[in-house]
PDB file of C-alpha atoms and ligand atoms in Angstrom:
ATOM      1  CA  MET A1437       9.385  -2.464 -10.306  1.00  0.00           C
ATOM      2  CA  ILE A1438       9.906  -4.658  -7.251  1.00  0.00           C
ATOM      3  CA  ARG A1439      11.901  -7.838  -7.030  1.00  0.00           C
ATOM      4  CA  VAL A1440      12.061  -9.749  -3.764  1.00  0.00           C
ATOM      5  CA  GLU A1441      14.140 -12.882  -3.405  1.00  0.00           C
ATOM      6  CA  LYS A1442      14.367 -15.204  -0.421  1.00  0.00           C
ATOM      7  CA  LEU A1443      13.221 -12.541   1.986  1.00  0.00           C
ATOM      8  CA  ASN A1444      13.222 -13.623   5.621  1.00  0.00           C
ATOM      9  CA  LYS A1445      12.131 -11.705   8.662  1.00  0.00           C
ATOM     10  CA  SER A1446      11.761 -12.737  12.295  1.00  0.00           C
ATOM     11  CA  PHE A1447      10.622 -10.940  15.400  1.00  0.00           C
ATOM     12  CA  GLY A1448      12.638 -12.708  18.093  1.00  0.00           C
ATOM     13  CA  ASP A1449      11.772 -16.392  17.808  1.00  0.00           C
ATOM     14  CA  LEU A1450       8.813 -15.721  15.558  1.00  0.00           C
ATOM     15  CA  HIS A1451       9.714 -16.399  11.929  1.00  0.00           C
ATOM     16  CA  VAL A1452       7.208 -14.114  10.166  1.00  0.00           C
ATOM     17  CA  LEU A1453       8.397 -14.100   6.535  1.00  0.00           C
ATOM     18  CA  LYS A1454       9.822 -17.314   5.111  1.00  0.00           C
ATOM     19  CA  ASP A1455      11.724 -17.256   1.838  1.00  0.00           C
ATOM     20  CA  ILE A1456       9.399 -14.788   0.168  1.00  0.00           C
ATOM     21  CA  ASP A1457       9.869 -14.331  -3.585  1.00  0.00           C
ATOM     22  CA  VAL A1458       7.791 -11.639  -5.282  1.00  0.00           C
ATOM     23  CA  ASN A1459       8.001  -9.740  -8.541  1.00  0.00           C
ATOM     24  CA  VAL A1460       5.883  -6.702  -9.239  1.00  0.00           C
ATOM     25  CA  TYR A1461       5.855  -5.302 -12.757  1.00  0.00           C
ATOM     26  CA  GLU A1462       4.931  -1.886 -14.054  1.00  0.00           C
ATOM     27  CA  SER A1463       1.182  -1.164 -13.770  1.00  0.00           C
ATOM     28  CA  ASP A1464       0.602  -4.390 -11.857  1.00  0.00           C
ATOM     29  CA  VAL A1465      -2.184  -4.307  -9.325  1.00  0.00           C
ATOM     30  CA  VAL A1466      -1.357  -7.086  -6.915  1.00  0.00           C
ATOM     31  CA  CYS A1467      -3.685  -7.953  -4.059  1.00  0.00           C
ATOM     32  CA  LEU A1468      -2.048  -9.626  -1.116  1.00  0.00           C
ATOM     33  CA  ILE A1469      -4.487 -11.676   0.883  1.00  0.00           C
ATOM     34  CA  GLY A1470      -4.392 -14.168   3.716  1.00  0.00           C
ATOM     35  CA  ALA A1471      -5.532 -14.690   7.279  1.00  0.00           C
ATOM     36  CA  SER A1472      -4.627 -12.264  10.020  1.00  0.00           C
ATOM     37  CA  GLY A1473      -1.077 -12.883  11.251  1.00  0.00           C
ATOM     38  CA  SER A1474       0.120 -14.432   7.993  1.00  0.00           C
ATOM     39  CA  GLY A1475       2.740 -11.701   7.482  1.00  0.00           C
ATOM     40  CA  LYS A1476       1.085  -9.402   4.937  1.00  0.00           C
ATOM     41  CA  SER A1477       1.781  -6.151   6.786  1.00  0.00           C
ATOM     42  CA  THR A1478       5.325  -7.179   7.589  1.00  0.00           C
ATOM     43  CA  LEU A1479       5.993  -7.888   3.919  1.00  0.00           C
ATOM     44  CA  LEU A1480       4.609  -4.508   2.885  1.00  0.00           C
ATOM     45  CA  ARG A1481       6.584  -2.772   5.628  1.00  0.00           C
ATOM     46  CA  CYS A1482       9.786  -4.471   4.497  1.00  0.00           C
ATOM     47  CA  LEU A1483       9.162  -3.145   0.969  1.00  0.00           C
ATOM     48  CA  ASN A1484       9.069   0.379   2.326  1.00  0.00           C
ATOM     49  CA  PHE A1485      11.823  -0.217   4.901  1.00  0.00           C
ATOM     50  CA  LEU A1486       9.589   0.428   7.847  1.00  0.00           C
ATOM     51  CA  GLU A1487      10.889  -2.983   8.923  1.00  0.00           C
ATOM     52  CA  LYS A1488      14.404  -4.186   8.383  1.00  0.00           C
ATOM     53  CA  LYS A1489      14.707  -7.535   6.645  1.00  0.00           C
ATOM     54  CA  ASP A1490      16.892 -10.249   8.209  1.00  0.00           C
ATOM     55  CA  ASN A1491      18.128 -11.556   4.885  1.00  0.00           C
ATOM     56  CA  GLY A1492      17.217 -11.858   1.245  1.00  0.00           C
ATOM     57  CA  THR A1493      17.186  -9.307  -1.556  1.00  0.00           C
ATOM     58  CA  ILE A1494      14.831  -6.407  -2.156  1.00  0.00           C
ATOM     59  CA  MET A1495      15.255  -4.493  -5.390  1.00  0.00           C
ATOM     60  CA  ILE A1496      13.199  -1.428  -6.265  1.00  0.00           C
ATOM     61  CA  GLU A1497      13.323  -0.407  -9.917  1.00  0.00           C
ATOM     62  CA  GLY A1498      16.422  -2.507 -10.424  1.00  0.00           C
ATOM     63  CA  GLU A1499      18.325  -1.064  -7.523  1.00  0.00           C
ATOM     64  CA  GLU A1500      19.176  -3.155  -4.507  1.00  0.00           C
ATOM     65  CA  ILE A1501      18.269  -1.492  -1.271  1.00  0.00           C
ATOM     66  CA  SER A1502      21.045  -1.752   1.247  1.00  0.00           C
ATOM     67  CA  GLY A1503      19.390  -0.075   4.208  1.00  0.00           C
ATOM     68  CA  SER A1504      21.805   2.848   4.307  1.00  0.00           C
ATOM     69  CA  LYS A1505      19.933   6.011   5.132  1.00  0.00           C
ATOM     70  CA  ASN A1506      20.202   7.740   1.736  1.00  0.00           C
ATOM     71  CA  ASN A1507      19.155   4.625  -0.001  1.00  0.00           C
ATOM     72  CA  VAL A1508      16.101   4.275   2.220  1.00  0.00           C
ATOM     73  CA  ASN A1509      15.005   7.883   1.741  1.00  0.00           C
ATOM     74  CA  GLU A1510      15.286   7.427  -1.990  1.00  0.00           C
ATOM     75  CA  VAL A1511      13.051   4.368  -1.846  1.00  0.00           C
ATOM     76  CA  ARG A1512      10.482   6.111   0.289  1.00  0.00           C
ATOM     77  CA  GLN A1513      10.124   8.717  -2.462  1.00  0.00           C
ATOM     78  CA  LYS A1514       9.498   6.043  -5.069  1.00  0.00           C
ATOM     79  CA  VAL A1515       7.196   3.944  -2.931  1.00  0.00           C
ATOM     80  CA  GLY A1516       4.161   5.562  -1.299  1.00  0.00           C
ATOM     81  CA  MET A1517       2.287   3.884   1.506  1.00  0.00           C
ATOM     82  CA  VAL A1518      -1.257   4.132   2.829  1.00  0.00           C
ATOM     83  CA  PHE A1519      -2.124   2.602   6.202  1.00  0.00           C
ATOM     84  CA  GLN A1520      -5.265   1.249   7.786  1.00  0.00           C
ATOM     85  CA  HIS A1521      -5.380   4.089  10.320  1.00  0.00           C
ATOM     86  CA  PHE A1522      -4.605   6.997   7.958  1.00  0.00           C
ATOM     87  CA  HIS A1523      -1.762   8.487  10.055  1.00  0.00           C
ATOM     88  CA  LEU A1524      -2.604  12.070   9.101  1.00  0.00           C
ATOM     89  CA  PHE A1525      -0.921  14.845  11.096  1.00  0.00           C
ATOM     90  CA  PRO A1526      -3.764  16.000  13.379  1.00  0.00           C
ATOM     91  CA  HIS A1527      -2.383  19.507  13.947  1.00  0.00           C
ATOM     92  CA  MET A1528      -2.177  20.293  10.224  1.00  0.00           C
ATOM     93  CA  THR A1529      -4.940  21.100   7.769  1.00  0.00           C
ATOM     94  CA  VAL A1530      -5.602  18.790   4.864  1.00  0.00           C
ATOM     95  CA  LEU A1531      -3.549  21.013   2.554  1.00  0.00           C
ATOM     96  CA  GLU A1532      -0.670  21.237   5.046  1.00  0.00           C
ATOM     97  CA  ASN A1533      -0.684  17.446   5.395  1.00  0.00           C
ATOM     98  CA  ILE A1534      -0.293  17.077   1.653  1.00  0.00           C
ATOM     99  CA  ILE A1535       2.446  19.658   1.096  1.00  0.00           C
ATOM    100  CA  GLU A1536       4.550  18.636   4.114  1.00  0.00           C
ATOM    101  CA  ALA A1537       6.713  15.963   2.500  1.00  0.00           C
ATOM    102  CA  PRO A1538       7.076  17.579  -0.949  1.00  0.00           C
ATOM    103  CA  THR A1539       8.294  20.841   0.606  1.00  0.00           C
ATOM    104  CA  LYS A1540      10.388  19.334   3.429  1.00  0.00           C
ATOM    105  CA  VAL A1541      11.817  16.239   1.770  1.00  0.00           C
ATOM    106  CA  LYS A1542      11.768  17.096  -1.916  1.00  0.00           C
ATOM    107  CA  LYS A1543      12.345  20.827  -1.328  1.00  0.00           C
ATOM    108  CA  ILE A1544       9.870  21.929  -3.944  1.00  0.00           C
ATOM    109  CA  SER A1545       8.518  25.463  -3.566  1.00  0.00           C
ATOM    110  CA  LYS A1546       5.512  25.999  -1.366  1.00  0.00           C
ATOM    111  CA  SER A1547       3.485  27.609  -4.152  1.00  0.00           C
ATOM    112  CA  GLN A1548       4.095  24.700  -6.487  1.00  0.00           C
ATOM    113  CA  ALA A1549       3.342  22.185  -3.736  1.00  0.00           C
ATOM    114  CA  ILE A1550       0.050  23.951  -2.997  1.00  0.00           C
ATOM    115  CA  GLN A1551      -0.940  23.949  -6.639  1.00  0.00           C
ATOM    116  CA  GLU A1552      -0.188  20.226  -6.949  1.00  0.00           C
ATOM    117  CA  ALA A1553      -1.977  19.500  -3.672  1.00  0.00           C
ATOM    118  CA  ARG A1554      -5.119  21.213  -4.957  1.00  0.00           C
ATOM    119  CA  GLU A1555      -5.020  19.106  -8.098  1.00  0.00           C
ATOM    120  CA  LEU A1556      -4.673  15.964  -5.989  1.00  0.00           C
ATOM    121  CA  LEU A1557      -7.581  17.035  -3.808  1.00  0.00           C
ATOM    122  CA  ARG A1558      -9.671  17.445  -6.931  1.00  0.00           C
ATOM    123  CA  LYS A1559      -8.634  13.962  -7.982  1.00  0.00           C
ATOM    124  CA  VAL A1560      -9.780  12.413  -4.697  1.00  0.00           C
ATOM    125  CA  ASP A1561     -12.900  14.584  -4.749  1.00  0.00           C
ATOM    126  CA  LEU A1562     -12.070  16.690  -1.696  1.00  0.00           C
ATOM    127  CA  GLU A1563     -11.394  20.097  -3.202  1.00  0.00           C
ATOM    128  CA  ASP A1564     -13.544  21.792  -0.614  1.00  0.00           C
ATOM    129  CA  LYS A1565     -11.667  20.285   2.360  1.00  0.00           C
ATOM    130  CA  ALA A1566      -8.246  21.871   1.857  1.00  0.00           C
ATOM    131  CA  ASP A1567      -8.432  24.078   4.938  1.00  0.00           C
ATOM    132  CA  VAL A1568     -10.081  21.770   7.442  1.00  0.00           C
ATOM    133  CA  TYR A1569      -8.362  19.673  10.082  1.00  0.00           C
ATOM    134  CA  PRO A1570      -8.478  15.865   9.902  1.00  0.00           C
ATOM    135  CA  ASN A1571     -10.783  15.561  12.939  1.00  0.00           C
ATOM    136  CA  LYS A1572     -13.526  17.226  10.887  1.00  0.00           C
ATOM    137  CA  LEU A1573     -13.403  14.497   8.224  1.00  0.00           C
ATOM    138  CA  SER A1574     -15.113  11.138   7.942  1.00  0.00           C
ATOM    139  CA  GLY A1575     -12.895   8.041   7.833  1.00  0.00           C
ATOM    140  CA  GLY A1576     -13.380   7.729   4.090  1.00  0.00           C
ATOM    141  CA  GLN A1577     -12.370  11.356   3.579  1.00  0.00           C
ATOM    142  CA  LYS A1578      -9.325  10.911   5.838  1.00  0.00           C
ATOM    143  CA  GLN A1579      -8.218   7.924   3.830  1.00  0.00           C
ATOM    144  CA  ARG A1580      -8.620   9.820   0.556  1.00  0.00           C
ATOM    145  CA  VAL A1581      -6.480  12.616   2.010  1.00  0.00           C
ATOM    146  CA  ALA A1582      -3.894  10.002   2.997  1.00  0.00           C
ATOM    147  CA  ILE A1583      -3.899   8.728  -0.583  1.00  0.00           C
ATOM    148  CA  ALA A1584      -3.495  12.279  -1.930  1.00  0.00           C
ATOM    149  CA  ARG A1585      -0.666  12.870   0.522  1.00  0.00           C
ATOM    150  CA  ALA A1586       1.170   9.753  -0.638  1.00  0.00           C
ATOM    151  CA  LEU A1587       0.641  10.727  -4.289  1.00  0.00           C
ATOM    152  CA  ALA A1588       2.076  14.190  -3.633  1.00  0.00           C
ATOM    153  CA  MET A1589       5.541  12.609  -3.573  1.00  0.00           C
ATOM    154  CA  LYS A1590       4.904  11.319  -7.096  1.00  0.00           C
ATOM    155  CA  PRO A1591       5.692   7.720  -6.228  1.00  0.00           C
ATOM    156  CA  ASP A1592       6.088   5.054  -8.903  1.00  0.00           C
ATOM    157  CA  ILE A1593       4.609   2.388  -6.651  1.00  0.00           C
ATOM    158  CA  MET A1594       1.823   2.586  -4.068  1.00  0.00           C
ATOM    159  CA  LEU A1595       1.464   0.166  -1.164  1.00  0.00           C
ATOM    160  CA  PHE A1596      -1.850  -0.073   0.679  1.00  0.00           C
ATOM    161  CA  ASP A1597      -2.220  -1.935   3.964  1.00  0.00           C
ATOM    162  CA  GLU A1598      -5.899  -2.705   4.540  1.00  0.00           C
ATOM    163  CA  PRO A1599      -6.920   0.825   3.565  1.00  0.00           C
ATOM    164  CA  THR A1600     -10.622   0.222   4.169  1.00  0.00           C
ATOM    165  CA  SER A1601     -10.530  -2.034   7.232  1.00  0.00           C
ATOM    166  CA  ALA A1602     -11.036   0.791   9.720  1.00  0.00           C
ATOM    167  CA  LEU A1603     -13.951   2.329   7.828  1.00  0.00           C
ATOM    168  CA  ASP A1604     -17.666   2.101   8.414  1.00  0.00           C
ATOM    169  CA  PRO A1605     -19.126  -0.086   5.667  1.00  0.00           C
ATOM    170  CA  GLU A1606     -20.853   2.802   3.889  1.00  0.00           C
ATOM    171  CA  LEU A1607     -17.496   4.602   3.464  1.00  0.00           C
ATOM    172  CA  VAL A1608     -15.552   1.711   1.976  1.00  0.00           C
ATOM    173  CA  GLY A1609     -16.783   2.257  -1.582  1.00  0.00           C
ATOM    174  CA  GLU A1610     -15.511   5.821  -1.968  1.00  0.00           C
ATOM    175  CA  VAL A1611     -11.971   4.770  -1.019  1.00  0.00           C
ATOM    176  CA  LEU A1612     -12.041   1.694  -3.252  1.00  0.00           C
ATOM    177  CA  ASN A1613     -13.248   3.910  -6.113  1.00  0.00           C
ATOM    178  CA  THR A1614     -10.310   6.247  -5.654  1.00  0.00           C
ATOM    179  CA  MET A1615      -7.968   3.247  -5.691  1.00  0.00           C
ATOM    180  CA  LYS A1616      -9.664   1.838  -8.753  1.00  0.00           C
ATOM    181  CA  GLU A1617      -9.146   5.120 -10.605  1.00  0.00           C
ATOM    182  CA  LEU A1618      -5.472   5.044  -9.696  1.00  0.00           C
ATOM    183  CA  ALA A1619      -5.213   1.509 -11.008  1.00  0.00           C
ATOM    184  CA  GLU A1620      -6.900   2.529 -14.254  1.00  0.00           C
ATOM    185  CA  GLU A1621      -4.325   5.296 -14.670  1.00  0.00           C
ATOM    186  CA  GLY A1622      -1.635   2.622 -14.595  1.00  0.00           C
ATOM    187  CA  MET A1623      -0.252   3.074 -11.104  1.00  0.00           C
ATOM    188  CA  THR A1624       1.715   0.072  -9.859  1.00  0.00           C
ATOM    189  CA  MET A1625      -0.007  -1.040  -6.683  1.00  0.00           C
ATOM    190  CA  VAL A1626       0.353  -3.680  -3.992  1.00  0.00           C
ATOM    191  CA  ILE A1627      -2.753  -3.870  -1.837  1.00  0.00           C
ATOM    192  CA  VAL A1628      -3.388  -5.875   1.307  1.00  0.00           C
ATOM    193  CA  THR A1629      -7.138  -6.244   1.469  1.00  0.00           C
ATOM    194  CA  HIS A1630     -10.009  -8.383   2.631  1.00  0.00           C
ATOM    195  CA  GLU A1631     -12.280  -6.873  -0.016  1.00  0.00           C
ATOM    196  CA  MET A1632     -12.558  -9.863  -2.306  1.00  0.00           C
ATOM    197  CA  GLY A1633     -14.965  -8.148  -4.698  1.00  0.00           C
ATOM    198  CA  PHE A1634     -12.489  -5.321  -5.195  1.00  0.00           C
ATOM    199  CA  ALA A1635      -9.584  -7.737  -5.622  1.00  0.00           C
ATOM    200  CA  ARG A1636     -11.505  -9.650  -8.213  1.00  0.00           C
ATOM    201  CA  GLU A1637     -12.458  -6.534 -10.121  1.00  0.00           C
ATOM    202  CA  VAL A1638      -9.273  -4.463  -9.966  1.00  0.00           C
ATOM    203  CA  ALA A1639      -6.256  -6.734  -9.370  1.00  0.00           C
ATOM    204  CA  ASN A1640      -4.474  -8.482 -12.189  1.00  0.00           C
ATOM    205  CA  ARG A1641      -2.669 -10.821  -9.812  1.00  0.00           C
ATOM    206  CA  ILE A1642      -3.377 -12.288  -6.391  1.00  0.00           C
ATOM    207  CA  ILE A1643      -0.861 -13.495  -3.857  1.00  0.00           C
ATOM    208  CA  TYR A1644      -2.124 -15.640  -1.016  1.00  0.00           C
ATOM    209  CA  MET A1645      -0.030 -15.853   2.139  1.00  0.00           C
ATOM    210  CA  HIS A1646      -0.264 -18.438   4.874  1.00  0.00           C
ATOM    211  CA  GLN A1647       1.937 -18.475   7.977  1.00  0.00           C
ATOM    212  CA  GLY A1648       4.701 -16.399   6.442  1.00  0.00           C
ATOM    213  CA  ARG A1649       4.824 -18.119   3.076  1.00  0.00           C
ATOM    214  CA  ILE A1650       3.343 -17.407  -0.306  1.00  0.00           C
ATOM    215  CA  VAL A1651       1.331 -20.551  -0.908  1.00  0.00           C
ATOM    216  CA  GLU A1652      -0.415 -19.421  -4.067  1.00  0.00           C
ATOM    217  CA  GLU A1653       0.182 -16.765  -6.685  1.00  0.00           C
ATOM    218  CA  ALA A1654      -1.966 -16.538  -9.792  1.00  0.00           C
ATOM    219  CA  SER A1655      -3.733 -14.257 -12.206  1.00  0.00           C
ATOM    220  CA  THR A1656      -6.937 -12.961 -10.672  1.00  0.00           C
ATOM    221  CA  GLN A1657      -9.084 -15.024 -12.989  1.00  0.00           C
ATOM    222  CA  GLU A1658      -7.153 -18.211 -12.217  1.00  0.00           C
ATOM    223  CA  PHE A1659      -7.069 -17.521  -8.482  1.00  0.00           C
ATOM    224  CA  PHE A1660     -10.804 -17.106  -8.089  1.00  0.00           C
ATOM    225  CA  THR A1661     -11.960 -19.714 -10.562  1.00  0.00           C
ATOM    226  CA  ASN A1662      -9.357 -22.410 -10.130  1.00  0.00           C
ATOM    227  CA  PRO A1663      -7.428 -22.103  -6.861  1.00  0.00           C
ATOM    228  CA  LYS A1664      -4.860 -24.861  -6.441  1.00  0.00           C
ATOM    229  CA  ASP A1665      -3.782 -24.853  -2.822  1.00  0.00           C
ATOM    230  CA  GLU A1666      -6.083 -26.418  -0.228  1.00  0.00           C
ATOM    231  CA  ARG A1667      -5.541 -23.468   2.123  1.00  0.00           C
ATOM    232  CA  THR A1668      -6.535 -21.009  -0.596  1.00  0.00           C
ATOM    233  CA  LYS A1669      -9.652 -23.015  -1.332  1.00  0.00           C
ATOM    234  CA  ALA A1670     -10.607 -23.013   2.339  1.00  0.00           C
ATOM    235  CA  PHE A1671      -9.971 -19.267   2.613  1.00  0.00           C
ATOM    236  CA  LEU A1672     -12.025 -18.509  -0.469  1.00  0.00           C
ATOM    237  CA  SER A1673     -14.946 -20.627   0.597  1.00  0.00           C
ATOM    238  CA  ALA A1674     -14.942 -18.866   3.978  1.00  0.00           C
ATOM    239  CA  THR A1675     -14.688 -15.310   2.590  1.00  0.00           C
ATOM    240  CA  THR A1676     -16.490 -15.211  -0.740  1.00  0.00           C
TER     241      THR A1676
HETATM  242  P1  LIG L 835      -0.871  -9.675   8.890  1.00  0.00           P
HETATM  243  O1  LIG L 835      -0.678  -8.287   8.389  1.00  0.00           O
HETATM  244  O2  LIG L 835      -0.964 -10.703   7.811  1.00  0.00           O
HETATM  245  O3  LIG L 835      -2.030  -9.775   9.837  1.00  0.00           O
HETATM  246  P2  LIG L 835       1.584  -9.188  10.328  1.00  0.00           P
HETATM  247  O4  LIG L 835       2.627  -9.020   9.312  1.00  0.00           O
HETATM  248  O5  LIG L 835       1.040  -7.951  10.964  1.00  0.00           O
HETATM  249  O6  LIG L 835       0.398 -10.084   9.741  1.00  0.00           O
HETATM  250  O7  LIG L 835       2.099 -10.096  11.497  1.00  0.00           O
HETATM  251  C1  LIG L 835       2.688 -11.367  11.303  1.00  0.00           C
HETATM  252  C2  LIG L 835       3.146 -11.902  12.637  1.00  0.00           C
HETATM  253  O8  LIG L 835       4.209 -11.101  13.123  1.00  0.00           O
HETATM  254  C3  LIG L 835       2.067 -11.882  13.713  1.00  0.00           C
HETATM  255  O9  LIG L 835       2.230 -13.038  14.502  1.00  0.00           O
HETATM  256  C4  LIG L 835       2.394 -10.638  14.505  1.00  0.00           C
HETATM  257  O10 LIG L 835       1.968 -10.752  15.837  1.00  0.00           O
HETATM  258  C5  LIG L 835       3.907 -10.579  14.410  1.00  0.00           C
HETATM  259  N1  LIG L 835       4.445  -9.213  14.466  1.00  0.00           N
HETATM  260  C6  LIG L 835       4.188  -8.218  13.585  1.00  0.00           C
HETATM  261  N2  LIG L 835       4.863  -7.092  13.909  1.00  0.00           N
HETATM  262  C7  LIG L 835       5.577  -7.387  15.024  1.00  0.00           C
HETATM  263  C8  LIG L 835       6.492  -6.647  15.837  1.00  0.00           C
HETATM  264  N3  LIG L 835       6.809  -5.381  15.559  1.00  0.00           N
HETATM  265  N4  LIG L 835       7.035  -7.282  16.907  1.00  0.00           N
HETATM  266  C9  LIG L 835       6.724  -8.576  17.175  1.00  0.00           C
HETATM  267  N5  LIG L 835       5.884  -9.320  16.447  1.00  0.00           N
HETATM  268  C10 LIG L 835       5.308  -8.746  15.382  1.00  0.00           C
HETATM  269 MG1  LIG L 836      -1.779  -6.579   8.674  1.00  0.00          MG
END
């Protein structure tokens, strides 16, 4: 689904991604972990072309992404993204948030978009919130709306950047449950998270980044029971 080869990205003098190679296969659930500043968000943003790579190759479903505008819009329809801070449109109701991109970008009819949005709201357990504005929702509810909104574009791949980091602890579980259900349905997912319990339970593969490099990549079982790299070992003993 995703193939990244020798991806490099700098911000000025700061070399943030260094020769990153990643493959993501269909129905993979890959958790991307590492200390703050290691480049996780930048990698995710490059995959969705919110950041422009300096060099290297990014292929989505076998197609190389050049960065031309059409190409990028196409990718954004295949690859949904959920952010730490939700990024809902505050002046739109929950339902309006969800139907915005399908009607404006994909040009599907409003009635169909509404029907699909209601099904998605049922899926994230927020059927009764269709007509409220985001400021009336808890953080966990906002994030579930953000997930529904991303799913409304029918993406093949979902990227999550610390989706529970801004939530009060008691609201983390409901969002992780929604993500777990998606994973069980076979969605291909790349998730930046500090929730090690979730990673252990739901991911099939873990990638550990340190200072812009992937220093360890392993099956979840292998990663948690038999980490190889000294930096991974130190990280795991500090966080689990
Ligand atoms: P992580 O998500 O692992 O915490 P990031 O990818 O956000 O790491 O950041 C990696 C490094 O790149 C950090 O040093 C950060 O300050 C820097 N960085 C990220 N985005 C920008 C930007 N838009 N401009 C300049 N520096 C940035
Ligand atoms: Mg980040």
